[in-house]
PDB file of C-alpha atoms in Angstrom:
ATOM      1  CA  UNK A   1     115.807 128.315 110.693  1.00 63.00           C
ATOM      2  CA  UNK A   2     116.653 128.198 106.993  1.00 69.00           C
ATOM      3  CA  UNK A   3     120.302 128.719 106.096  1.00 78.00           C
ATOM      4  CA  UNK A   4     120.525 128.510 102.314  1.00 80.00           C
ATOM      5  CA  UNK A   5     124.344 128.481 102.246  1.00 85.00           C
ATOM      6  CA  UNK A   6     124.473 125.491 104.611  1.00 90.00           C
ATOM      7  CA  UNK A   7     121.737 123.744 102.628  1.00 92.00           C
ATOM      8  CA  UNK A   8     123.660 124.205  99.356  1.00 90.00           C
ATOM      9  CA  UNK A   9     126.855 122.915 100.963  1.00 93.00           C
ATOM     10  CA  UNK A  10     125.052 119.917 102.478  1.00 95.00           C
ATOM     11  CA  UNK A  11     123.521 119.064  99.084  1.00 93.00           C
ATOM     12  CA  UNK A  12     126.897 119.320  97.333  1.00 93.00           C
ATOM     13  CA  UNK A  13     128.657 117.164  99.955  1.00 96.00           C
ATOM     14  CA  UNK A  14     125.889 114.566  99.887  1.00 97.00           C
ATOM     15  CA  UNK A  15     125.961 114.433  96.089  1.00 92.00           C
ATOM     16  CA  UNK A  16     129.757 114.037  96.119  1.00 94.00           C
ATOM     17  CA  UNK A  17     129.520 111.231  98.677  1.00 97.00           C
ATOM     18  CA  UNK A  18     127.247 109.414  96.207  1.00 95.00           C
ATOM     19  CA  UNK A  19     129.681 109.825  93.307  1.00 89.00           C
ATOM     20  CA  UNK A  20     128.520 113.089  91.714  1.00 84.00           C
ATOM     21  CA  UNK A  21     130.971 115.534  90.168  1.00 79.00           C
ATOM     22  CA  UNK A  22     130.681 118.759  92.156  1.00 86.00           C
ATOM     23  CA  UNK A  23     132.347 122.046  91.236  1.00 86.00           C
ATOM     24  CA  UNK A  24     132.042 125.701  92.154  1.00 88.00           C
ATOM     25  CA  UNK A  25     132.577 128.706  89.841  1.00 93.00           C
ATOM     26  CA  UNK A  26     131.987 126.417  86.861  1.00 93.00           C
ATOM     27  CA  UNK A  27     129.567 127.270  84.068  1.00 92.00           C
ATOM     28  CA  UNK A  28     127.964 125.041  81.450  1.00 94.00           C
ATOM     29  CA  UNK A  29     128.990 126.071  77.946  1.00 96.00           C
ATOM     30  CA  UNK A  30     127.312 123.346  75.896  1.00 96.00           C
ATOM     31  CA  UNK A  31     125.256 120.163  76.107  1.00 96.00           C
ATOM     32  CA  UNK A  32     127.098 117.178  74.611  1.00 97.00           C
ATOM     33  CA  UNK A  33     125.010 114.752  72.545  1.00 96.00           C
ATOM     34  CA  UNK A  34     125.506 111.376  70.917  1.00 96.00           C
ATOM     35  CA  UNK A  35     124.780 110.582  67.258  1.00 96.00           C
ATOM     36  CA  UNK A  36     121.071 110.106  68.123  1.00 96.00           C
ATOM     37  CA  UNK A  37     120.790 113.559  69.695  1.00 93.00           C
ATOM     38  CA  UNK A  38     120.606 112.185  73.262  1.00 94.00           C
ATOM     39  CA  UNK A  39     122.313 114.360  75.870  1.00 95.00           C
ATOM     40  CA  UNK A  40     125.365 112.553  77.233  1.00 96.00           C
ATOM     41  CA  UNK A  41     127.154 115.255  79.181  1.00 95.00           C
ATOM     42  CA  UNK A  42     128.180 118.865  79.339  1.00 94.00           C
ATOM     43  CA  UNK A  43     131.115 121.044  78.345  1.00 96.00           C
ATOM     44  CA  UNK A  44     132.027 123.248  81.310  1.00 95.00           C
ATOM     45  CA  UNK A  45     134.365 126.146  82.012  1.00 97.00           C
ATOM     46  CA  UNK A  46     136.126 127.040  85.251  1.00 97.00           C
ATOM     47  CA  UNK A  47     135.326 130.747  85.501  1.00 96.00           C
ATOM     48  CA  UNK A  48     138.412 131.408  87.656  1.00 97.00           C
ATOM     49  CA  UNK A  49     141.095 129.639  85.604  1.00 97.00           C
ATOM     50  CA  UNK A  50     139.438 129.596  82.164  1.00 97.00           C
ATOM     51  CA  UNK A  51     140.012 125.836  81.854  1.00 97.00           C
ATOM     52  CA  UNK A  52     137.323 123.859  79.997  1.00 97.00           C
ATOM     53  CA  UNK A  53     136.524 120.149  80.155  1.00 96.00           C
ATOM     54  CA  UNK A  54     133.761 117.645  79.463  1.00 95.00           C
ATOM     55  CA  UNK A  55     131.672 115.804  82.031  1.00 92.00           C
ATOM     56  CA  UNK A  56     129.816 112.664  80.933  1.00 92.00           C
ATOM     57  CA  UNK A  57     126.525 111.753  82.580  1.00 89.00           C
ATOM     58  CA  UNK A  58     123.631 109.323  82.251  1.00 89.00           C
ATOM     59  CA  UNK A  59     121.306 112.063  83.524  1.00 88.00           C
ATOM     60  CA  UNK A  60     121.653 115.844  83.283  1.00 89.00           C
ATOM     61  CA  UNK A  61     119.602 117.984  85.637  1.00 89.00           C
ATOM     62  CA  UNK A  62     119.138 121.649  84.756  1.00 90.00           C
ATOM     63  CA  UNK A  63     118.927 123.200  88.234  1.00 87.00           C
ATOM     64  CA  UNK A  64     120.087 126.640  87.152  1.00 89.00           C
ATOM     65  CA  UNK A  65     117.114 128.613  88.413  1.00 90.00           C
ATOM     66  CA  UNK A  66     116.685 131.914  86.642  1.00 90.00           C
ATOM     67  CA  UNK A  67     119.307 130.831  84.090  1.00 88.00           C
ATOM     68  CA  UNK A  68     117.364 127.705  83.039  1.00 92.00           C
ATOM     69  CA  UNK A  69     116.267 129.017  79.646  1.00 93.00           C
ATOM     70  CA  UNK A  70     119.864 129.656  78.585  1.00 92.00           C
ATOM     71  CA  UNK A  71     120.869 126.092  79.444  1.00 93.00           C
ATOM     72  CA  UNK A  72     117.701 124.669  77.821  1.00 93.00           C
ATOM     73  CA  UNK A  73     118.596 126.499  74.594  1.00 95.00           C
ATOM     74  CA  UNK A  74     122.005 124.811  74.541  1.00 94.00           C
ATOM     75  CA  UNK A  75     120.117 121.571  73.967  1.00 92.00           C
ATOM     76  CA  UNK A  76     117.297 122.965  71.821  1.00 92.00           C
ATOM     77  CA  UNK A  77     118.006 126.273  70.108  1.00 93.00           C
ATOM     78  CA  UNK A  78     114.272 126.687  69.333  1.00 94.00           C
ATOM     79  CA  UNK A  79     113.062 126.202  72.907  1.00 91.00           C
ATOM     80  CA  UNK A  80     110.701 128.941  74.069  1.00 89.00           C
ATOM     81  CA  UNK A  81     111.545 130.878  77.190  1.00 89.00           C
ATOM     82  CA  UNK A  82     109.561 129.621  80.181  1.00 91.00           C
ATOM     83  CA  UNK A  83     111.331 131.618  82.884  1.00 90.00           C
ATOM     84  CA  UNK A  84     110.653 135.237  83.809  1.00 89.00           C
ATOM     85  CA  UNK A  85     113.537 136.397  86.004  1.00 90.00           C
ATOM     86  CA  UNK A  86     112.458 138.562  88.916  1.00 90.00           C
ATOM     87  CA  UNK A  87     114.690 140.334  91.394  1.00 90.00           C
ATOM     88  CA  UNK A  88     113.718 140.561  95.017  1.00 91.00           C
ATOM     89  CA  UNK A  89     115.322 141.795  98.195  1.00 93.00           C
ATOM     90  CA  UNK A  90     115.404 140.706 101.809  1.00 94.00           C
ATOM     91  CA  UNK A  91     116.084 143.031 104.719  1.00 96.00           C
ATOM     92  CA  UNK A  92     117.300 142.001 108.178  1.00 96.00           C
ATOM     93  CA  UNK A  93     116.328 144.126 111.189  1.00 96.00           C
ATOM     94  CA  UNK A  94     116.733 143.483 114.934  1.00 95.00           C
ATOM     95  CA  UNK A  95     114.616 140.823 116.622  1.00 91.00           C
ATOM     96  CA  UNK A  96     112.462 143.421 118.379  1.00 88.00           C
ATOM     97  CA  UNK A  97     110.607 143.859 115.063  1.00 89.00           C
ATOM     98  CA  UNK A  98     109.587 140.171 114.988  1.00 84.00           C
ATOM     99  CA  UNK A  99     105.918 139.459 115.523  1.00 76.00           C
ATOM    100  CA  UNK A 100     105.264 138.865 119.222  1.00 70.00           C
ATOM    101  CA  UNK A 101     103.972 135.336 118.607  1.00 65.00           C
ATOM    102  CA  UNK A 102     107.336 134.430 116.964  1.00 68.00           C
ATOM    103  CA  UNK A 103     105.648 132.546 114.127  1.00 79.00           C
ATOM    104  CA  UNK A 104     106.023 135.189 111.477  1.00 85.00           C
ATOM    105  CA  UNK A 105     103.612 137.552 109.831  1.00 86.00           C
ATOM    106  CA  UNK A 106     102.450 137.738 106.220  1.00 90.00           C
ATOM    107  CA  UNK A 107     100.724 140.978 105.265  1.00 88.00           C
ATOM    108  CA  UNK A 108      99.315 142.400 102.021  1.00 89.00           C
ATOM    109  CA  UNK A 109     101.475 144.872 100.133  1.00 89.00           C
ATOM    110  CA  UNK A 110     100.221 147.971  98.351  1.00 89.00           C
ATOM    111  CA  UNK A 111     100.672 146.299  94.948  1.00 87.00           C
ATOM    112  CA  UNK A 112      98.685 143.152  95.770  1.00 87.00           C
ATOM    113  CA  UNK A 113     101.563 140.850  96.685  1.00 87.00           C
ATOM    114  CA  UNK A 114     102.481 139.874 100.225  1.00 90.00           C
ATOM    115  CA  UNK A 115     105.294 140.946 102.529  1.00 91.00           C
ATOM    116  CA  UNK A 116     106.565 138.731 105.315  1.00 92.00           C
ATOM    117  CA  UNK A 117     108.322 139.204 108.651  1.00 92.00           C
ATOM    118  CA  UNK A 118     109.807 136.075 110.177  1.00 90.00           C
ATOM    119  CA  UNK A 119     112.204 135.393 113.046  1.00 89.00           C
ATOM    120  CA  UNK A 120     115.549 134.440 111.514  1.00 88.00           C
ATOM    121  CA  UNK A 121     118.852 133.690 113.250  1.00 88.00           C
ATOM    122  CA  UNK A 122     118.090 135.937 116.231  1.00 89.00           C
ATOM    123  CA  UNK A 123     116.863 138.779 114.049  1.00 92.00           C
ATOM    124  CA  UNK A 124     113.867 139.514 111.811  1.00 93.00           C
ATOM    125  CA  UNK A 125     113.868 138.788 108.082  1.00 93.00           C
ATOM    126  CA  UNK A 126     111.591 141.044 106.021  1.00 94.00           C
ATOM    127  CA  UNK A 127     110.817 140.646 102.352  1.00 91.00           C
ATOM    128  CA  UNK A 128     110.359 140.887  99.553  1.00 86.00           C
ATOM    129  CA  UNK A 129     110.133 143.022  96.451  1.00 85.00           C
ATOM    130  CA  UNK A 130     109.278 141.510  93.087  1.00 84.00           C
ATOM    131  CA  UNK A 131     110.759 143.325  90.101  1.00 85.00           C
ATOM    132  CA  UNK A 132     110.522 141.781  86.637  1.00 84.00           C
ATOM    133  CA  UNK A 133     113.897 141.801  84.914  1.00 83.00           C
ATOM    134  CA  UNK A 134     114.151 142.394  81.180  1.00 77.00           C
ATOM    135  CA  UNK A 135     117.679 140.971  81.087  1.00 71.00           C
ATOM    136  CA  UNK A 136     119.814 138.960  83.479  1.00 73.00           C
ATOM    137  CA  UNK A 137     122.169 141.148  85.460  1.00 78.00           C
ATOM    138  CA  UNK A 138     123.790 141.302  88.865  1.00 84.00           C
ATOM    139  CA  UNK A 139     121.307 142.580  91.419  1.00 88.00           C
ATOM    140  CA  UNK A 140     121.785 144.549  94.627  1.00 91.00           C
ATOM    141  CA  UNK A 141     119.361 145.797  97.241  1.00 93.00           C
ATOM    142  CA  UNK A 142     118.992 149.509  96.557  1.00 92.00           C
ATOM    143  CA  UNK A 143     118.238 152.065  99.263  1.00 95.00           C
ATOM    144  CA  UNK A 144     114.896 152.720  97.550  1.00 93.00           C
ATOM    145  CA  UNK A 145     113.920 149.034  97.664  1.00 93.00           C
ATOM    146  CA  UNK A 146     114.900 148.771 101.334  1.00 96.00           C
ATOM    147  CA  UNK A 147     112.775 151.821 102.119  1.00 95.00           C
ATOM    148  CA  UNK A 148     109.888 150.328 100.095  1.00 93.00           C
ATOM    149  CA  UNK A 149     109.941 147.073 102.094  1.00 94.00           C
ATOM    150  CA  UNK A 150     110.139 148.936 105.406  1.00 96.00           C
ATOM    151  CA  UNK A 151     107.249 151.213 104.384  1.00 95.00           C
ATOM    152  CA  UNK A 152     105.114 148.186 103.454  1.00 93.00           C
ATOM    153  CA  UNK A 153     105.431 146.614 106.929  1.00 93.00           C
ATOM    154  CA  UNK A 154     105.242 149.864 108.920  1.00 93.00           C
ATOM    155  CA  UNK A 155     101.405 149.957 109.203  1.00 92.00           C
ATOM    156  CA  UNK A 156     101.418 146.509 110.814  1.00 89.00           C
ATOM    157  CA  UNK A 157     103.966 147.238 113.552  1.00 88.00           C
ATOM    158  CA  UNK A 158     103.603 149.335 116.685  1.00 87.00           C
ATOM    159  CA  UNK A 159     107.189 150.564 116.161  1.00 89.00           C
ATOM    160  CA  UNK A 160     108.139 150.488 112.467  1.00 92.00           C
ATOM    161  CA  UNK A 161     111.764 149.854 111.463  1.00 94.00           C
ATOM    162  CA  UNK A 162     113.759 152.641 109.831  1.00 95.00           C
ATOM    163  CA  UNK A 163     116.686 152.388 107.403  1.00 96.00           C
ATOM    164  CA  UNK A 164     118.987 152.932 110.397  1.00 97.00           C
ATOM    165  CA  UNK A 165     117.647 149.685 111.916  1.00 97.00           C
ATOM    166  CA  UNK A 166     118.733 147.599 108.924  1.00 97.00           C
ATOM    167  CA  UNK A 167     121.448 145.067 109.826  1.00 96.00           C
ATOM    168  CA  UNK A 168     121.757 143.611 106.322  1.00 96.00           C
ATOM    169  CA  UNK A 169     120.037 143.604 102.956  1.00 96.00           C
ATOM    170  CA  UNK A 170     120.588 141.582  99.827  1.00 94.00           C
ATOM    171  CA  UNK A 171     119.016 140.870  96.476  1.00 93.00           C
ATOM    172  CA  UNK A 172     118.536 137.721  94.483  1.00 90.00           C
ATOM    173  CA  UNK A 173     117.016 136.558  91.247  1.00 91.00           C
ATOM    174  CA  UNK A 174     114.006 134.231  91.335  1.00 90.00           C
ATOM    175  CA  UNK A 175     112.919 132.082  88.400  1.00 90.00           C
ATOM    176  CA  UNK A 176     109.207 132.677  87.911  1.00 88.00           C
ATOM    177  CA  UNK A 177     107.681 130.156  85.517  1.00 88.00           C
ATOM    178  CA  UNK A 178     105.404 131.247  82.723  1.00 85.00           C
ATOM    179  CA  UNK A 179     103.276 129.248  80.320  1.00 78.00           C
ATOM    180  CA  UNK A 180     104.763 129.807  76.844  1.00 69.00           C
ATOM    181  CA  UNK A 181     101.330 129.923  75.206  1.00 74.00           C
ATOM    182  CA  UNK A 182      99.945 132.445  77.676  1.00 73.00           C
ATOM    183  CA  UNK A 183     102.746 135.048  77.687  1.00 61.00           C
ATOM    184  CA  UNK A 184     103.823 136.662  80.940  1.00 57.00           C
TER     185      UNK A 184
END
């Protein structure tokens, strides 16, 4: 069972135990460079207190997902965008909607993508939509998107889930890579 929050915490604790600087609610505001243009650290801001400070590093890893282009452009203002942000939702319904073989089910969607149903923490995780975003923004699972996901899996289940069966739903932003020379 995947638990992304526990995975993120485990990664942060492991990194800290090996000497990494770890912080939450901190954003990168600039890439610091030496006189030769080599990146040597970052200027960061605590988004809760407003405090800013510098962090020096031998290596800087841009693991900012859908926000990668913004951080890349701090180092190279002329860098082309290589990320296409896409929002997607997940819906959680009771376990009775899990495939009977308990291994999960991947089915075609009406728009040519795939939709999945997998057992997850005693329930069934269903997803996902894929909506190209023109600009970064906070995303939420709308009632329409939830209904869309449920409608996509309905033909494959003997008893399809309804919006009343939904235990939870959330949205996230995925970084889809694109080749700069080929467009989207």
